[in-house]
PDB file of C-alpha atoms in Angstrom:
ATOM      1  CA  SER Z   1      55.993 -22.739 284.090  1.00  0.00           C
ATOM      2  CA  GLN Z   2      58.984 -20.468 284.319  1.00  0.00           C
ATOM      3  CA  GLN Z   3      56.879 -17.343 283.846  1.00  0.00           C
ATOM      4  CA  GLY Z   4      57.412 -14.577 286.346  1.00  0.00           C
ATOM      5  CA  GLU Z   5      54.464 -13.323 288.327  1.00  0.00           C
ATOM      6  CA  GLU Z   6      54.517  -9.628 289.007  1.00  0.00           C
ATOM      7  CA  ASP Z   7      53.027  -7.761 291.879  1.00  0.00           C
ATOM      8  CA  PRO Z   8      51.287  -5.382 291.985  1.00  0.00           C
ATOM      9  CA  GLN Z   9      49.549  -5.412 288.616  1.00  0.00           C
ATOM     10  CA  ALA Z  10      49.096  -1.653 288.837  1.00  0.00           C
ATOM     11  CA  LEU Z  11      50.645   1.055 290.988  1.00  0.00           C
ATOM     12  CA  SER Z  12      49.792   4.753 291.266  1.00  0.00           C
ATOM     13  CA  ILE Z  13      52.120   7.092 293.165  1.00  0.00           C
ATOM     14  CA  GLN Z  14      52.897  10.777 293.496  1.00  0.00           C
ATOM     15  CA  GLU Z  15      55.932  12.271 291.796  1.00  0.00           C
ATOM     16  CA  GLY Z  16      58.913  12.103 294.131  1.00  0.00           C
ATOM     17  CA  GLU Z  17      57.781   8.912 295.864  1.00  0.00           C
ATOM     18  CA  ASN Z  18      59.503   5.562 295.476  1.00  0.00           C
ATOM     19  CA  ALA Z  19      57.962   2.720 293.468  1.00  0.00           C
ATOM     20  CA  THR Z  20      58.590  -0.945 294.215  1.00  0.00           C
ATOM     21  CA  MET Z  21      57.619  -3.809 291.926  1.00  0.00           C
ATOM     22  CA  ASN Z  22      58.101  -7.483 292.662  1.00  0.00           C
ATOM     23  CA  CYS Z  23      58.639 -10.553 290.510  1.00  0.00           C
ATOM     24  CA  SER Z  24      58.380 -14.141 291.707  1.00  0.00           C
ATOM     25  CA  TYR Z  25      59.251 -17.275 289.759  1.00  0.00           C
ATOM     26  CA  LYS Z  26      59.336 -21.035 290.187  1.00  0.00           C
ATOM     27  CA  THR Z  27      62.329 -22.538 288.386  1.00  0.00           C
ATOM     28  CA  SER Z  28      66.074 -21.989 288.416  1.00  0.00           C
ATOM     29  CA  ILE Z  29      67.408 -19.083 286.392  1.00  0.00           C
ATOM     30  CA  ASN Z  30      70.659 -17.917 284.865  1.00  0.00           C
ATOM     31  CA  ASN Z  31      69.628 -14.269 285.054  1.00  0.00           C
ATOM     32  CA  LEU Z  32      66.599 -12.047 285.546  1.00  0.00           C
ATOM     33  CA  GLN Z  33      66.010  -8.926 283.487  1.00  0.00           C
ATOM     34  CA  TRP Z  34      63.785  -5.878 283.893  1.00  0.00           C
ATOM     35  CA  TYR Z  35      62.313  -3.967 280.974  1.00  0.00           C
ATOM     36  CA  ARG Z  36      60.226  -0.810 280.579  1.00  0.00           C
ATOM     37  CA  GLN Z  37      57.536  -0.277 277.962  1.00  0.00           C
ATOM     38  CA  ASN Z  38      55.992   3.093 277.300  1.00  0.00           C
ATOM     39  CA  SER Z  39      52.490   2.978 275.904  1.00  0.00           C
ATOM     40  CA  GLY Z  40      52.437   1.597 272.371  1.00  0.00           C
ATOM     41  CA  ARG Z  41      56.205   1.376 272.124  1.00  0.00           C
ATOM     42  CA  GLY Z  42      58.853  -1.324 272.138  1.00  0.00           C
ATOM     43  CA  LEU Z  43      60.543  -2.560 275.274  1.00  0.00           C
ATOM     44  CA  VAL Z  44      63.693  -1.026 276.686  1.00  0.00           C
ATOM     45  CA  HIS Z  45      66.141  -3.026 278.788  1.00  0.00           C
ATOM     46  CA  LEU Z  46      66.767  -1.614 282.277  1.00  0.00           C
ATOM     47  CA  ILE Z  47      68.884  -4.044 284.292  1.00  0.00           C
ATOM     48  CA  LEU Z  48      70.116  -7.637 284.113  1.00  0.00           C
ATOM     49  CA  ILE Z  49      70.971  -9.387 287.381  1.00  0.00           C
ATOM     50  CA  ARG Z  50      72.663 -12.776 287.373  1.00  0.00           C
ATOM     51  CA  SER Z  51      71.760 -15.627 289.697  1.00  0.00           C
ATOM     52  CA  ASN Z  52      74.977 -15.182 291.699  1.00  0.00           C
ATOM     53  CA  GLU Z  53      74.278 -11.472 292.293  1.00  0.00           C
ATOM     54  CA  ARG Z  54      72.104 -10.043 295.053  1.00  0.00           C
ATOM     55  CA  GLU Z  55      71.766  -6.387 294.151  1.00  0.00           C
ATOM     56  CA  LYS Z  56      72.442  -4.046 291.232  1.00  0.00           C
ATOM     57  CA  HIS Z  57      72.031  -0.325 290.757  1.00  0.00           C
ATOM     58  CA  SER Z  58      71.582   1.847 287.697  1.00  0.00           C
ATOM     59  CA  GLY Z  59      70.895   5.520 288.324  1.00  0.00           C
ATOM     60  CA  ARG Z  60      67.593   5.718 290.243  1.00  0.00           C
ATOM     61  CA  LEU Z  61      66.965   1.989 289.775  1.00  0.00           C
ATOM     62  CA  ARG Z  62      67.815  -0.694 292.299  1.00  0.00           C
ATOM     63  CA  VAL Z  63      67.205  -4.378 291.644  1.00  0.00           C
ATOM     64  CA  THR Z  64      67.499  -7.130 294.211  1.00  0.00           C
ATOM     65  CA  LEU Z  65      67.439 -10.877 293.692  1.00  0.00           C
ATOM     66  CA  ASP Z  66      66.778 -13.533 296.312  1.00  0.00           C
ATOM     67  CA  THR Z  67      67.264 -16.941 294.708  1.00  0.00           C
ATOM     68  CA  SER Z  68      66.294 -18.778 297.897  1.00  0.00           C
ATOM     69  CA  LYS Z  69      62.865 -17.124 297.774  1.00  0.00           C
ATOM     70  CA  LYS Z  70      62.836 -17.066 293.958  1.00  0.00           C
ATOM     71  CA  SER Z  71      61.952 -13.408 293.883  1.00  0.00           C
ATOM     72  CA  SER Z  72      63.252 -10.087 292.632  1.00  0.00           C
ATOM     73  CA  SER Z  73      62.262  -6.497 293.202  1.00  0.00           C
ATOM     74  CA  LEU Z  74      62.720  -3.318 291.192  1.00  0.00           C
ATOM     75  CA  LEU Z  75      62.865  -0.063 293.137  1.00  0.00           C
ATOM     76  CA  ILE Z  76      62.568   3.285 291.359  1.00  0.00           C
ATOM     77  CA  THR Z  77      63.554   6.110 293.678  1.00  0.00           C
ATOM     78  CA  ALA Z  78      62.354   9.711 293.460  1.00  0.00           C
ATOM     79  CA  SER Z  79      59.916   8.860 290.683  1.00  0.00           C
ATOM     80  CA  ARG Z  80      59.095  11.270 287.865  1.00  0.00           C
ATOM     81  CA  ALA Z  81      56.075  11.580 285.598  1.00  0.00           C
ATOM     82  CA  ALA Z  82      58.294  10.278 282.795  1.00  0.00           C
ATOM     83  CA  ASP Z  83      58.625   6.960 284.688  1.00  0.00           C
ATOM     84  CA  THR Z  84      54.971   6.248 283.863  1.00  0.00           C
ATOM     85  CA  ALA Z  85      55.136   2.987 281.915  1.00  0.00           C
ATOM     86  CA  SER Z  86      54.683  -0.765 282.197  1.00  0.00           C
ATOM     87  CA  TYR Z  87      57.536  -2.686 283.779  1.00  0.00           C
ATOM     88  CA  PHE Z  88      58.235  -6.337 283.026  1.00  0.00           C
ATOM     89  CA  CYS Z  89      60.498  -8.903 284.557  1.00  0.00           C
ATOM     90  CA  ALA Z  90      61.900 -11.564 282.242  1.00  0.00           C
ATOM     91  CA  LEU Z  91      63.487 -14.853 283.221  1.00  0.00           C
ATOM     92  CA  ALA Z  92      66.464 -16.360 281.420  1.00  0.00           C
ATOM     93  CA  GLY Z  93      66.501 -20.011 282.374  1.00  0.00           C
ATOM     94  CA  ASP Z  94      69.475 -22.092 283.268  1.00  0.00           C
ATOM     95  CA  SER Z  95      70.539 -24.010 280.159  1.00  0.00           C
ATOM     96  CA  SER Z  96      67.924 -22.367 277.971  1.00  0.00           C
ATOM     97  CA  TYR Z  97      67.781 -19.863 275.153  1.00  0.00           C
ATOM     98  CA  LYS Z  98      64.262 -18.824 276.112  1.00  0.00           C
ATOM     99  CA  LEU Z  99      63.528 -15.478 277.772  1.00  0.00           C
ATOM    100  CA  ILE Z 100      60.117 -15.646 279.420  1.00  0.00           C
ATOM    101  CA  PHE Z 101      58.263 -12.487 280.399  1.00  0.00           C
ATOM    102  CA  GLY Z 102      55.921 -11.786 283.266  1.00  0.00           C
ATOM    103  CA  SER Z 103      52.613  -9.994 282.801  1.00  0.00           C
ATOM    104  CA  GLY Z 104      53.958  -6.664 284.014  1.00  0.00           C
ATOM    105  CA  THR Z 105      53.240  -3.858 286.469  1.00  0.00           C
ATOM    106  CA  ARG Z 106      51.587  -0.688 285.164  1.00  0.00           C
ATOM    107  CA  LEU Z 107      53.082   2.296 286.952  1.00  0.00           C
ATOM    108  CA  LEU Z 108      51.390   5.705 286.961  1.00  0.00           C
ATOM    109  CA  VAL Z 109      53.348   8.604 288.423  1.00  0.00           C
ATOM    110  CA  ARG Z 110      51.083  11.570 289.108  1.00  0.00           C
ATOM    111  CA  PRO Z 111      52.626  15.031 288.732  1.00  0.00           C
TER     112      PRO Z 111
ATOM    113  CA  ASN I   1      73.231   2.136 263.912  1.00  0.00           C
ATOM    114  CA  ALA I   2      69.543   1.620 263.199  1.00  0.00           C
ATOM    115  CA  GLY I   3      69.325  -1.137 265.847  1.00  0.00           C
ATOM    116  CA  VAL I   4      66.376  -3.477 265.316  1.00  0.00           C
ATOM    117  CA  THR I   5      63.954  -2.510 262.559  1.00  0.00           C
ATOM    118  CA  GLN I   6      60.573  -4.029 261.797  1.00  0.00           C
ATOM    119  CA  THR I   7      58.273  -3.673 258.807  1.00  0.00           C
ATOM    120  CA  PRO I   8      55.451  -3.035 258.349  1.00  0.00           C
ATOM    121  CA  LYS I   9      54.328  -0.954 261.344  1.00  0.00           C
ATOM    122  CA  PHE I  10      50.671  -1.832 260.786  1.00  0.00           C
ATOM    123  CA  GLN I  11      48.955  -4.589 258.834  1.00  0.00           C
ATOM    124  CA  VAL I  12      45.372  -5.741 258.359  1.00  0.00           C
ATOM    125  CA  LEU I  13      44.761  -9.234 257.001  1.00  0.00           C
ATOM    126  CA  LYS I  14      41.729 -11.313 256.232  1.00  0.00           C
ATOM    127  CA  THR I  15      41.368 -14.758 257.742  1.00  0.00           C
ATOM    128  CA  GLY I  16      43.329 -17.281 255.710  1.00  0.00           C
ATOM    129  CA  GLN I  17      45.763 -14.821 254.163  1.00  0.00           C
ATOM    130  CA  SER I  18      49.486 -15.281 254.628  1.00  0.00           C
ATOM    131  CA  MET I  19      52.154 -12.675 255.172  1.00  0.00           C
ATOM    132  CA  THR I  20      55.699 -12.139 256.349  1.00  0.00           C
ATOM    133  CA  LEU I  21      56.754  -9.743 259.084  1.00  0.00           C
ATOM    134  CA  GLN I  22      60.262  -8.468 258.502  1.00  0.00           C
ATOM    135  CA  CYS I  23      62.926  -7.973 261.158  1.00  0.00           C
ATOM    136  CA  ALA I  24      66.502  -6.831 260.674  1.00  0.00           C
ATOM    137  CA  GLN I  25      69.327  -5.846 263.021  1.00  0.00           C
ATOM    138  CA  ASP I  26      72.671  -4.214 262.325  1.00  0.00           C
ATOM    139  CA  MET I  27      74.440  -5.039 265.590  1.00  0.00           C
ATOM    140  CA  ASN I  28      75.842  -8.405 264.454  1.00  0.00           C
ATOM    141  CA  HIS I  29      73.845 -10.178 267.155  1.00  0.00           C
ATOM    142  CA  GLU I  30      73.707 -13.935 266.986  1.00  0.00           C
ATOM    143  CA  TYR I  31      70.446 -14.257 268.927  1.00  0.00           C
ATOM    144  CA  MET I  32      67.127 -13.082 267.500  1.00  0.00           C
ATOM    145  CA  SER I  33      63.598 -13.721 268.665  1.00  0.00           C
ATOM    146  CA  TRP I  34      59.940 -12.993 267.974  1.00  0.00           C
ATOM    147  CA  TYR I  35      57.332 -12.205 270.611  1.00  0.00           C
ATOM    148  CA  ARG I  36      53.664 -11.399 270.524  1.00  0.00           C
ATOM    149  CA  GLN I  37      51.944  -9.118 273.004  1.00  0.00           C
ATOM    150  CA  ASP I  38      48.213  -9.232 273.518  1.00  0.00           C
ATOM    151  CA  PRO I  39      46.356  -6.342 275.197  1.00  0.00           C
ATOM    152  CA  GLY I  40      47.250  -5.885 278.853  1.00  0.00           C
ATOM    153  CA  MET I  41      49.615  -8.837 278.842  1.00  0.00           C
ATOM    154  CA  GLY I  42      53.289  -9.593 278.797  1.00  0.00           C
ATOM    155  CA  LEU I  43      55.245 -10.900 275.847  1.00  0.00           C
ATOM    156  CA  ARG I  44      55.095 -14.510 274.737  1.00  0.00           C
ATOM    157  CA  LEU I  45      57.982 -16.066 272.848  1.00  0.00           C
ATOM    158  CA  ILE I  46      57.059 -17.412 269.405  1.00  0.00           C
ATOM    159  CA  HIS I  47      60.383 -18.530 267.875  1.00  0.00           C
ATOM    160  CA  TYR I  48      64.026 -17.765 268.376  1.00  0.00           C
ATOM    161  CA  SER I  49      67.342 -18.270 266.611  1.00  0.00           C
ATOM    162  CA  VAL I  50      70.900 -18.482 267.908  1.00  0.00           C
ATOM    163  CA  GLY I  51      72.532 -18.018 264.534  1.00  0.00           C
ATOM    164  CA  ALA I  52      72.131 -18.336 260.795  1.00  0.00           C
ATOM    165  CA  GLY I  53      70.521 -21.647 259.946  1.00  0.00           C
ATOM    166  CA  ILE I  54      69.451 -22.367 263.552  1.00  0.00           C
ATOM    167  CA  THR I  55      65.897 -21.794 264.781  1.00  0.00           C
ATOM    168  CA  ASP I  56      63.784 -23.219 267.574  1.00  0.00           C
ATOM    169  CA  GLN I  57      60.290 -22.958 269.001  1.00  0.00           C
ATOM    170  CA  GLY I  58      59.235 -20.744 271.868  1.00  0.00           C
ATOM    171  CA  GLU I  59      56.068 -20.822 273.979  1.00  0.00           C
ATOM    172  CA  VAL I  60      53.504 -20.222 271.218  1.00  0.00           C
ATOM    173  CA  PRO I  61      54.918 -21.383 267.863  1.00  0.00           C
ATOM    174  CA  ASN I  62      51.784 -22.791 266.221  1.00  0.00           C
ATOM    175  CA  GLY I  63      50.725 -20.961 263.064  1.00  0.00           C
ATOM    176  CA  TYR I  64      54.101 -19.290 262.573  1.00  0.00           C
ATOM    177  CA  ASN I  65      57.251 -20.177 260.641  1.00  0.00           C
ATOM    178  CA  VAL I  66      60.693 -18.618 260.784  1.00  0.00           C
ATOM    179  CA  SER I  67      63.973 -18.968 258.962  1.00  0.00           C
ATOM    180  CA  ARG I  68      67.401 -17.424 259.482  1.00  0.00           C
ATOM    181  CA  SER I  69      69.466 -17.339 256.313  1.00  0.00           C
ATOM    182  CA  THR I  70      71.642 -14.393 257.408  1.00  0.00           C
ATOM    183  CA  THR I  71      72.791 -12.966 260.736  1.00  0.00           C
ATOM    184  CA  GLU I  72      70.913  -9.727 260.043  1.00  0.00           C
ATOM    185  CA  ASP I  73      67.424 -10.927 259.112  1.00  0.00           C
ATOM    186  CA  PHE I  74      64.817 -13.000 260.933  1.00  0.00           C
ATOM    187  CA  PRO I  75      61.431 -12.949 259.137  1.00  0.00           C
ATOM    188  CA  LEU I  76      58.266 -14.316 260.722  1.00  0.00           C
ATOM    189  CA  ARG I  77      55.712 -15.927 258.437  1.00  0.00           C
ATOM    190  CA  LEU I  78      52.044 -16.345 259.189  1.00  0.00           C
ATOM    191  CA  LEU I  79      50.904 -19.278 257.118  1.00  0.00           C
ATOM    192  CA  SER I  80      47.125 -18.835 257.267  1.00  0.00           C
ATOM    193  CA  ALA I  81      46.129 -15.896 259.438  1.00  0.00           C
ATOM    194  CA  ALA I  82      43.458 -16.353 262.097  1.00  0.00           C
ATOM    195  CA  PRO I  83      41.701 -13.733 264.282  1.00  0.00           C
ATOM    196  CA  SER I  84      43.516 -15.221 267.297  1.00  0.00           C
ATOM    197  CA  GLN I  85      46.764 -13.932 265.780  1.00  0.00           C
ATOM    198  CA  THR I  86      45.633 -10.327 266.138  1.00  0.00           C
ATOM    199  CA  SER I  87      48.383  -8.897 268.302  1.00  0.00           C
ATOM    200  CA  VAL I  88      51.442  -6.685 268.414  1.00  0.00           C
ATOM    201  CA  TYR I  89      54.569  -8.487 267.275  1.00  0.00           C
ATOM    202  CA  PHE I  90      58.015  -7.586 268.553  1.00  0.00           C
ATOM    203  CA  CYS I  91      61.353  -8.711 267.241  1.00  0.00           C
ATOM    204  CA  ALA I  92      64.426  -8.594 269.478  1.00  0.00           C
ATOM    205  CA  SER I  93      68.120  -9.386 269.242  1.00  0.00           C
ATOM    206  CA  SER I  94      71.043  -9.868 271.580  1.00  0.00           C
ATOM    207  CA  ARG I  95      74.569 -11.120 271.657  1.00  0.00           C
ATOM    208  CA  THR I  96      75.247 -14.600 272.932  1.00  0.00           C
ATOM    209  CA  SER I  97      77.845 -15.432 275.586  1.00  0.00           C
ATOM    210  CA  GLY I  98      80.056 -17.976 273.918  1.00  0.00           C
ATOM    211  CA  GLY I  99      79.414 -21.363 275.455  1.00  0.00           C
ATOM    212  CA  VAL I 100      76.934 -20.119 278.075  1.00  0.00           C
ATOM    213  CA  LEU I 101      73.420 -21.336 277.352  1.00  0.00           C
ATOM    214  CA  SER I 102      71.321 -18.330 278.335  1.00  0.00           C
ATOM    215  CA  VAL I 103      69.830 -15.068 277.069  1.00  0.00           C
ATOM    216  CA  ASN I 104      71.395 -11.636 277.498  1.00  0.00           C
ATOM    217  CA  GLU I 105      70.009  -8.111 277.319  1.00  0.00           C
ATOM    218  CA  GLN I 106      67.523  -7.898 274.466  1.00  0.00           C
ATOM    219  CA  PHE I 107      67.228  -4.985 272.043  1.00  0.00           C
ATOM    220  CA  PHE I 108      63.680  -4.626 270.787  1.00  0.00           C
ATOM    221  CA  GLY I 109      62.224  -3.300 267.573  1.00  0.00           C
ATOM    222  CA  PRO I 110      59.256  -0.889 267.559  1.00  0.00           C
ATOM    223  CA  GLY I 111      56.701  -3.603 266.805  1.00  0.00           C
ATOM    224  CA  THR I 112      54.177  -4.508 264.116  1.00  0.00           C
ATOM    225  CA  ARG I 113      50.509  -4.118 264.962  1.00  0.00           C
ATOM    226  CA  LEU I 114      48.590  -6.883 263.166  1.00  0.00           C
ATOM    227  CA  THR I 115      44.823  -7.173 262.888  1.00  0.00           C
ATOM    228  CA  VAL I 116      43.221 -10.267 261.393  1.00  0.00           C
ATOM    229  CA  LEU I 117      39.590  -9.856 260.369  1.00  0.00           C
TER     230      LEU I 117
END
């Protein structure tokens, strides 16, 4: 299965701390995407990293990709209560029009 | 731009009933897809389309039909609803990358919460 496995399943941190979420996968990919979902809402795209890239930044977000280990991590720096949400990695396969989601990490940022 | 819109927001069906979930986008995206999300889980791909007249199956297509007659619209039909189809359904769209066979950044609709009794 191409599905990403996310770790941890849940994470609780204090406001101002950094949050790190990991995604591992088994097959080759064209790109890997991270999404955020606030409770009961639709998903919002955060970052897309291609298989030939190693690191990308967007504001307080940093994503790394290690294709040799088939893993990616999402780092949120200086977290805020508003970052409380579920975060999903999604795998875009090589030669495929399917985007397959992991089961997500639930992040709670305590004020 | 309205982005991706979905109707209805909520729906309750009885087992065996049929219905159509509507999805429309105004971004001229070629790629559109349907996902379902069960409680505490990630999204699972039901069907997708890379353009008008072209559809294909995702991970969990059984019990669902789709068609794509225009670029803007991608309705999802439940043929005979079952309690196992109780879920939240999300529609998404994205541009394609010419000849590259892959999926780009997805724009999601707000979802339809479906309960089948």
